[in-house]
Short mmCIF file of C-alpha atoms and ligand atoms in Angstrom, two decimals:
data_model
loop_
_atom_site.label_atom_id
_atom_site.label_comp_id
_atom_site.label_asym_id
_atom_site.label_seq_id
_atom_site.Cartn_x
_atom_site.Cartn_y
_atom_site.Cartn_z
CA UNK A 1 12.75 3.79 20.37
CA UNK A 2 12.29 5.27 23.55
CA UNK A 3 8.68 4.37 24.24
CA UNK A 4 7.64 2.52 27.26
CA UNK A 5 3.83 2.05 26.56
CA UNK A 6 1.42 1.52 23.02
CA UNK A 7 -2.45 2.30 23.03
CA UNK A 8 -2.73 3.27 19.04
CA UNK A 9 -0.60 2.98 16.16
CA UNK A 10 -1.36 6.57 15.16
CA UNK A 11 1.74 7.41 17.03
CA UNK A 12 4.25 5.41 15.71
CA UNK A 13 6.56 6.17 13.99
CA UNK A 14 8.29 4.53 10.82
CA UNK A 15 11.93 4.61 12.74
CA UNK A 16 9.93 2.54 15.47
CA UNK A 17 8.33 0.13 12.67
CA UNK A 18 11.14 -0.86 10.92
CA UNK A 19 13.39 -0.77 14.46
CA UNK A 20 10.58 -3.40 15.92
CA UNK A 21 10.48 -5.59 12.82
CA UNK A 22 14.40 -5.96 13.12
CA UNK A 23 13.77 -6.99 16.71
CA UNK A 24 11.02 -9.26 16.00
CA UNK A 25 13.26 -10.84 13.08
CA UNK A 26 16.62 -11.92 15.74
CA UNK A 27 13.46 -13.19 18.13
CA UNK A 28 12.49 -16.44 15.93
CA UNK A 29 13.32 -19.65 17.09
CA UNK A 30 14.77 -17.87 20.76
CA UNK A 31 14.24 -18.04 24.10
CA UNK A 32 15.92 -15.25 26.16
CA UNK A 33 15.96 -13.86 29.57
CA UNK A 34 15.37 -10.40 28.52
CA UNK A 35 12.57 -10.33 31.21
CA UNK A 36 13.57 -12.89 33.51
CA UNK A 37 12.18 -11.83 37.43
CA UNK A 38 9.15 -9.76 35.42
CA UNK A 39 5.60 -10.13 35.90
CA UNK A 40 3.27 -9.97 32.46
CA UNK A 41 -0.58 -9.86 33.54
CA UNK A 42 -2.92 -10.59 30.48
CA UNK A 43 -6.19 -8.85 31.09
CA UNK A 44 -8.50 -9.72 28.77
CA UNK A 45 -11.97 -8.36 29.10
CA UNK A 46 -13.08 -9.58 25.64
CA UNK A 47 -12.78 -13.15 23.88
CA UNK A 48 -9.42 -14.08 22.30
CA UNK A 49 -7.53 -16.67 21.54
CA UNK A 50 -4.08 -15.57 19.31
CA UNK A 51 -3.74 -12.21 21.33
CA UNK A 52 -3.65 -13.85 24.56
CA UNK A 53 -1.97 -16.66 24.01
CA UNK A 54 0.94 -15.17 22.27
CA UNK A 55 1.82 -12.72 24.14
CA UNK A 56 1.59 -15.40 27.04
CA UNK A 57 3.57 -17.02 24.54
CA UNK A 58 5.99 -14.57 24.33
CA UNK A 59 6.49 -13.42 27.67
CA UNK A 60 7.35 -17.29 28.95
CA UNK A 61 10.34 -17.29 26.04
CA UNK A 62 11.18 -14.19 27.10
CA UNK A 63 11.63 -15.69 30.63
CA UNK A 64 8.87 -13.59 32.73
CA UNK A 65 5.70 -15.48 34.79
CA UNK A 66 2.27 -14.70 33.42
CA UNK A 67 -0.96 -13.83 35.36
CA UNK A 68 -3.68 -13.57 33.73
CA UNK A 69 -7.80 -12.94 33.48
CA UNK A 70 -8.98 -15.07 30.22
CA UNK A 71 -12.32 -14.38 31.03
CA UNK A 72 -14.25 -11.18 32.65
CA UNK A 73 -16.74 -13.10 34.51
CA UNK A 74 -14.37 -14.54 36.16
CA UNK A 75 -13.19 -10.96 37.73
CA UNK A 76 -14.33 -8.45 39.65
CA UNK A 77 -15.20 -6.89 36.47
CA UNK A 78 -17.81 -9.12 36.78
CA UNK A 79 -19.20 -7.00 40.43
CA UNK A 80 -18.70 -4.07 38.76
CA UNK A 81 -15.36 -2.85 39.29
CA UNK A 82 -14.48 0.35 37.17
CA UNK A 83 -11.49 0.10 35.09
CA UNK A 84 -9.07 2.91 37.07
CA UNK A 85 -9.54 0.22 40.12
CA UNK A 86 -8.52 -2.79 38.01
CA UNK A 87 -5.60 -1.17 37.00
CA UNK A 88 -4.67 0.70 40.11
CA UNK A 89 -4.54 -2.55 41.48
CA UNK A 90 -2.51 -5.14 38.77
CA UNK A 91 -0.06 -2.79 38.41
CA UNK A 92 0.70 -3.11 42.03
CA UNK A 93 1.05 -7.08 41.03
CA UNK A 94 2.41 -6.67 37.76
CA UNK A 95 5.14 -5.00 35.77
CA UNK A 96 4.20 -4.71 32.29
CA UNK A 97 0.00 -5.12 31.05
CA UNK A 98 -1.81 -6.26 28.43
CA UNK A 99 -5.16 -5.03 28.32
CA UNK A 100 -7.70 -5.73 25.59
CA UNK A 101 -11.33 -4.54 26.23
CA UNK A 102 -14.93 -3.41 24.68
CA UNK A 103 -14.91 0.24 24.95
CA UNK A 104 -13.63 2.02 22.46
CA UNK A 105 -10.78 4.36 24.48
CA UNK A 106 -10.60 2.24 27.33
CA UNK A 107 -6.72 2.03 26.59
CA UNK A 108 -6.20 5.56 26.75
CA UNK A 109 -8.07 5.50 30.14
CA UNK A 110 -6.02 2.68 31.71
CA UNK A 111 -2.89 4.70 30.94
CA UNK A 112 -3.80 7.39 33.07
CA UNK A 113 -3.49 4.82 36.41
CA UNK A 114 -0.22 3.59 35.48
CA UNK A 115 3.10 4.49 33.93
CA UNK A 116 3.86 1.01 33.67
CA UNK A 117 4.88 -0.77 30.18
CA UNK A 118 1.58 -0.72 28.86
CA UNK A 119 0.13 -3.10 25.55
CA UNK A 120 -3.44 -2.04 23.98
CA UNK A 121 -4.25 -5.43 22.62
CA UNK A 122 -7.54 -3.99 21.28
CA UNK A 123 -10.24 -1.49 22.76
CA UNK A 124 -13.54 -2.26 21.07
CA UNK A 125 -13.82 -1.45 17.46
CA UNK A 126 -10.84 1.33 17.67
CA UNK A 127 -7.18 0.08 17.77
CA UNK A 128 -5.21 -2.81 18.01
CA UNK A 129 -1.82 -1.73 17.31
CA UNK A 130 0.71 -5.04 18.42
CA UNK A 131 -1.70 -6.38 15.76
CA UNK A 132 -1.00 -3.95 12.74
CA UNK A 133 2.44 -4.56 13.75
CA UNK A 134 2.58 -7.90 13.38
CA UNK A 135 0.88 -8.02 10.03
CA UNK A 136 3.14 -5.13 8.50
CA UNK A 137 5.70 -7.57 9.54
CA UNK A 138 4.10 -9.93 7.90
CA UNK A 139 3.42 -7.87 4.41
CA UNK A 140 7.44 -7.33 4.73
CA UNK A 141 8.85 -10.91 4.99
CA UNK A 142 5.54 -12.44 2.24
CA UNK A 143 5.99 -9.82 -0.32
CA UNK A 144 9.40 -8.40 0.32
CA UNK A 145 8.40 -4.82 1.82
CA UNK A 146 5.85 -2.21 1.76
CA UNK A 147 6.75 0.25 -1.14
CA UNK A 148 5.14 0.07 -4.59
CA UNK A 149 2.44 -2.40 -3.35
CA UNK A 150 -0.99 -2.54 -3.74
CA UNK A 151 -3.18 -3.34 -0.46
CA UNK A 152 -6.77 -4.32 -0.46
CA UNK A 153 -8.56 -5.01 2.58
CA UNK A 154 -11.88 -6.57 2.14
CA UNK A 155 -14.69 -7.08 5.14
CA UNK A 156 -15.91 -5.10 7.72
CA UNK A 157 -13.73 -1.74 7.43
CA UNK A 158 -16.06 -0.02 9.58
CA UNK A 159 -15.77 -2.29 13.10
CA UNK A 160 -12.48 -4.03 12.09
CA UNK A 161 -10.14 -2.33 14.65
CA UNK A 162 -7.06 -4.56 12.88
CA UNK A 163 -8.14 -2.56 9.81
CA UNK A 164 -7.60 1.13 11.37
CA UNK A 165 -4.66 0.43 13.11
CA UNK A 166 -2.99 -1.11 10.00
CA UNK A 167 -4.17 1.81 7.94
CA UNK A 168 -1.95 4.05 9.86
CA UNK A 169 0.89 1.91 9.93
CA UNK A 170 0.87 1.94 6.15
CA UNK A 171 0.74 5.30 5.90
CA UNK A 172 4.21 5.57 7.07
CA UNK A 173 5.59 3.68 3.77
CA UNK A 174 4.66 4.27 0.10
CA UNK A 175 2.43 1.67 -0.95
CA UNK A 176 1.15 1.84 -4.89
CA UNK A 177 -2.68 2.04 -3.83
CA UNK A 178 -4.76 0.90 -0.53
CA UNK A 179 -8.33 -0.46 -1.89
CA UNK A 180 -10.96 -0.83 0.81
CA UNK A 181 -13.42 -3.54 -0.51
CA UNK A 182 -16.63 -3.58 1.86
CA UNK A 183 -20.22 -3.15 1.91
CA UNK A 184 -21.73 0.68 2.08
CA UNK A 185 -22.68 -0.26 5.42
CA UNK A 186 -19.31 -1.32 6.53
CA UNK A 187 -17.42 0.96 4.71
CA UNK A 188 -14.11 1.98 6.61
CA UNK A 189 -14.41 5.11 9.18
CA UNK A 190 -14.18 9.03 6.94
CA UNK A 191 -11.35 9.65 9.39
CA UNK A 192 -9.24 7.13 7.45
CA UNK A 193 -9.71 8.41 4.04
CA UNK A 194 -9.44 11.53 5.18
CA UNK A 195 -5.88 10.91 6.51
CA UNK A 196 -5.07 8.91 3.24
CA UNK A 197 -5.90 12.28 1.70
CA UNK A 198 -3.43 14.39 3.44
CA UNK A 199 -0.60 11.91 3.28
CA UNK A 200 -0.79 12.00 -0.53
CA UNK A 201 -1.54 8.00 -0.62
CA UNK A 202 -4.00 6.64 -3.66
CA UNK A 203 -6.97 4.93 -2.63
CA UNK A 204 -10.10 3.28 -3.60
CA UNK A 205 -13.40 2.12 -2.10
CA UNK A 206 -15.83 -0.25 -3.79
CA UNK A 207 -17.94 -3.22 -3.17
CA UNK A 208 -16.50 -5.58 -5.79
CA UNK A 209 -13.54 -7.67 -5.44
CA UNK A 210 -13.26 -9.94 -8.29
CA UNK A 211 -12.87 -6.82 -10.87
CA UNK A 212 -9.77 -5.78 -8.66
CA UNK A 213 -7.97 -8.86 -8.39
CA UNK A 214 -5.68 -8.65 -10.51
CA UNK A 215 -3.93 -5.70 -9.08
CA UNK A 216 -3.81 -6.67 -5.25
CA UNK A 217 -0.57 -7.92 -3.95
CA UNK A 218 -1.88 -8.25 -0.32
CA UNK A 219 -5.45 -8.71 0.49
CA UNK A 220 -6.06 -8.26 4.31
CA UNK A 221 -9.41 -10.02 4.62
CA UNK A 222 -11.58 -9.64 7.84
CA UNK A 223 -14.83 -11.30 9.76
CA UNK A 224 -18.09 -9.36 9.96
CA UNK A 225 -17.72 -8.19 13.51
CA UNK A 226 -21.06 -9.81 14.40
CA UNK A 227 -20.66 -8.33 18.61
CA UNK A 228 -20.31 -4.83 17.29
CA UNK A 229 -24.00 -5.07 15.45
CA UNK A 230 -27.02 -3.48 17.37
CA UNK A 231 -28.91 -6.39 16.04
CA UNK A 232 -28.52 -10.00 14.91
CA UNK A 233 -30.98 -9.00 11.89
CA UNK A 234 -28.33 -6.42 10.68
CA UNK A 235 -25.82 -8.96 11.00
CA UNK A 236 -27.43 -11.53 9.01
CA UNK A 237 -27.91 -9.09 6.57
CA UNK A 238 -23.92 -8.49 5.53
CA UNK A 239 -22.80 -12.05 6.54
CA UNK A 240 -21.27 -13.75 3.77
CA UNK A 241 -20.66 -10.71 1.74
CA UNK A 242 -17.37 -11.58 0.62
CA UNK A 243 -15.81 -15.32 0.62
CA UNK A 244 -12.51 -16.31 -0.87
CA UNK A 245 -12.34 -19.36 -2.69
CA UNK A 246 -9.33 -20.80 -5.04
CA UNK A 247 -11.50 -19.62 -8.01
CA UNK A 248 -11.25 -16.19 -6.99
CA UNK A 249 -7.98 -16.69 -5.58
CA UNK A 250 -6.50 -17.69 -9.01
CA UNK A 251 -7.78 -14.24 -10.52
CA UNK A 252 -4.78 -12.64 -8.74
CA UNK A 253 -0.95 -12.54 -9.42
CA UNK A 254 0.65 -16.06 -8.47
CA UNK A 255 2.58 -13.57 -6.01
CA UNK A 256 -0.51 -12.21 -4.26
CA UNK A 257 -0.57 -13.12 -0.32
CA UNK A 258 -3.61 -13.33 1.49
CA UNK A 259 -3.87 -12.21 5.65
CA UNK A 260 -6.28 -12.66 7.81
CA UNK A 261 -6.08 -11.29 11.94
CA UNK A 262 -8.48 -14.27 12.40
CA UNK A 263 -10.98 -15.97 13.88
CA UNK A 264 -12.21 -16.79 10.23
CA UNK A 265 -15.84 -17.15 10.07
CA UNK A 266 -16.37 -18.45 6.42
CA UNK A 267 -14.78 -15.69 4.01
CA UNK A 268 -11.68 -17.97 3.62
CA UNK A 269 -12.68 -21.18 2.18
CA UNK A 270 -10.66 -24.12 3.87
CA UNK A 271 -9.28 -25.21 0.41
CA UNK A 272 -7.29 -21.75 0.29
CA UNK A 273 -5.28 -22.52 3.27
CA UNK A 274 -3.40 -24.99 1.11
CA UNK A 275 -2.41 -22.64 -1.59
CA UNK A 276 1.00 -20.81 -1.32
CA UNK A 277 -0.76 -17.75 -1.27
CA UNK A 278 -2.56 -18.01 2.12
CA UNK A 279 -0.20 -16.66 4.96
CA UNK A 280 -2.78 -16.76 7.55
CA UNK A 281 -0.98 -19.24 9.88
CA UNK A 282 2.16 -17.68 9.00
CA UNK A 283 1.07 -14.60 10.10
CA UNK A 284 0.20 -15.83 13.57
CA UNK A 285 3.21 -17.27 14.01
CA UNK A 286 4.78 -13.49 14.02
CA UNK A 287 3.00 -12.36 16.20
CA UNK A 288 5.07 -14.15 19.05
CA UNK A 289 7.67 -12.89 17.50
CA UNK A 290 6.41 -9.28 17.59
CA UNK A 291 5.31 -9.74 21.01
CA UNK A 292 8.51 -10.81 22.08
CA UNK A 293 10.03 -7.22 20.41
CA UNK A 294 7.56 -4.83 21.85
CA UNK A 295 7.21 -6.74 25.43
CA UNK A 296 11.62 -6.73 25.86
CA UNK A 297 12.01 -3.54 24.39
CA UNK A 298 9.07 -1.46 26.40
CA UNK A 299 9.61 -2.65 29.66
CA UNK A 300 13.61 -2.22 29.31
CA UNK A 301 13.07 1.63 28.28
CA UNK A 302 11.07 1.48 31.42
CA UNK A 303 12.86 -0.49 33.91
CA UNK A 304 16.43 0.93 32.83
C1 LIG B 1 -8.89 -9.57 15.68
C2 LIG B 1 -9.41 -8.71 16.81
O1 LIG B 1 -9.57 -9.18 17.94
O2 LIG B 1 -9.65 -7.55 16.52
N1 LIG B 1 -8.36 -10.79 16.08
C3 LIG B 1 -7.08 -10.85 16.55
O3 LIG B 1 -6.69 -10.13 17.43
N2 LIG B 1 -6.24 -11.70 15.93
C4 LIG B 1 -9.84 -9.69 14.56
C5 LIG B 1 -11.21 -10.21 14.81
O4 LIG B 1 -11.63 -10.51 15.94
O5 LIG B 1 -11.94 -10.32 13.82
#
């Protein structure tokens, strides 16, 4: 892997995938000095709580100092600063950033100010590829790989950015049959069928999940984005469209997993996070460990 920043996971490549789950795999339970004397600034323009904090996470086990903008108000952002000058500028303080922001592309337009080791960590409802690779990661070590399995992700499909960038990663492996469970109105994006079509790779849509569970393997479930929605009204209206309870749980094979990128609103019912199946937690725990892959191995293909 010769990369040195990551805005989308439609580049990636499977040789990188499996090369960066290795990586994150010798990371658990370590603290290195991979990036010892390094800088990580953590500018995030848009709420988060796992993101941020586990890359901070990973960075400090990796050895490197942290700076960081948890809020935008708190920023110049706030003034009105355009985002070529905010970058222009922290990459004179910084040597590798994590950006996550509203607008859809804004990742693509920060790499043009800097050659830096670069991190989208999610640009509106588009991409948020450390993400996808932490959860493939996770799919691999829950349900012992990729191949032959059948993926259902359920939610908002249509303003989950977790949900595109995962659907390219999985393209990459052979998977049985990718079932997108959603309302019509948040149905996932044409361009992701469409690619589903060319790759060869079986897939579904429908609105009804307990019909289906006995096939799924993984279900990837999401939040209704409520801050992509025009209005609250439309919000309200899909809300609550799908909620997970043991009931439904227990329709699926004892060996089904269930993800989540979280914040959960309420379409995980508390009393799943008990049963084996639930890997929610589990699955934020990789993500330092992912973090801790991509953050060592893009800034030392940069600073050689
Ligand atoms: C996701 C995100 O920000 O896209 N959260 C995360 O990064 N773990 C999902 C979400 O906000 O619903």
């Amino acid at each position: 892997m010769d990369r040195t920043q990551l805005t989308t996971s439609a580049d990636l490549t499977r040789e990188e995938v499996d090369f960066l789950m290795e990586e994150a795999e010798k990371m658990r339970g370590k603290n290195t000095d991979d990036l010892k004397g390094k800088v990580v600034a953590t500018l995030f323009l848009e709420p988060s709580t796992r993101t941020r904090l586990s890359f901070e996470t990973a960075s400090h086990r990796l050895g490197a100092s942290v700076i960081t903008i948890a809020d935008p108000k708190t920023s110049s952002v706030a003034k009105g600063e355009i985002l070529a000058d905010t970058i222009r500028t922290v990459e004179k303080y910084a040597d590798i950033i994590v950006m996550r922001h509203p607008e859809v592309g804004s990742a693509e337009e920060a790499i043009k100010y800097t050659k830096k080791p670069f991190l989208n960590a999610g640009d509106g409802a588009n991409q948020h590829p450390t993400q996808s690779l932490l959860d493939i990661y996770t799919i691999k070590r829950e349900s012992g790989g990729i191949d032959g399995k059948t993926i259902a992700f359920i939610g908002d499909l249509k303003y989950g950015r977790t949900v595109h960038s995962l659907t390219y990663i999985l393209c990459l492996y052979n998977p049985t049959k990718i079932i997108f469970i959603s309302p019509n109105e948040l149905k996932v994006p044409e361009k992701y069928i469409k690619m589903l079509e060319e790759k060869g790779i079986k897939h579904e849509e429908t609105a009804s999940l307990e019909e289906k569970m006995p096939e799924i393997d993984v279900i990837y479930m999401t939040r209704i984005q409520r801050e992509r929605f025009e209005s609250d009204d439309e919000y309200n209206k899909l809300k609550g469209s799908y909620v997970l309870t043991p009931e439904i749980v227990k329709m699926g094979k004892e060996s089904l997993r269930i993800l989540h990128p979280l914040p959960r609103v309420d379409e995980i019912t508390p009393d799943v996070d008990d049963m084996p199946q639930s890997a929610c937690f589990r699955q934020a725990e990789n993500g330092v460990y992912m973090r801790m892959a991509l953050l060592k191995n893009l800034s030392a293909n940069y600073y050689k």
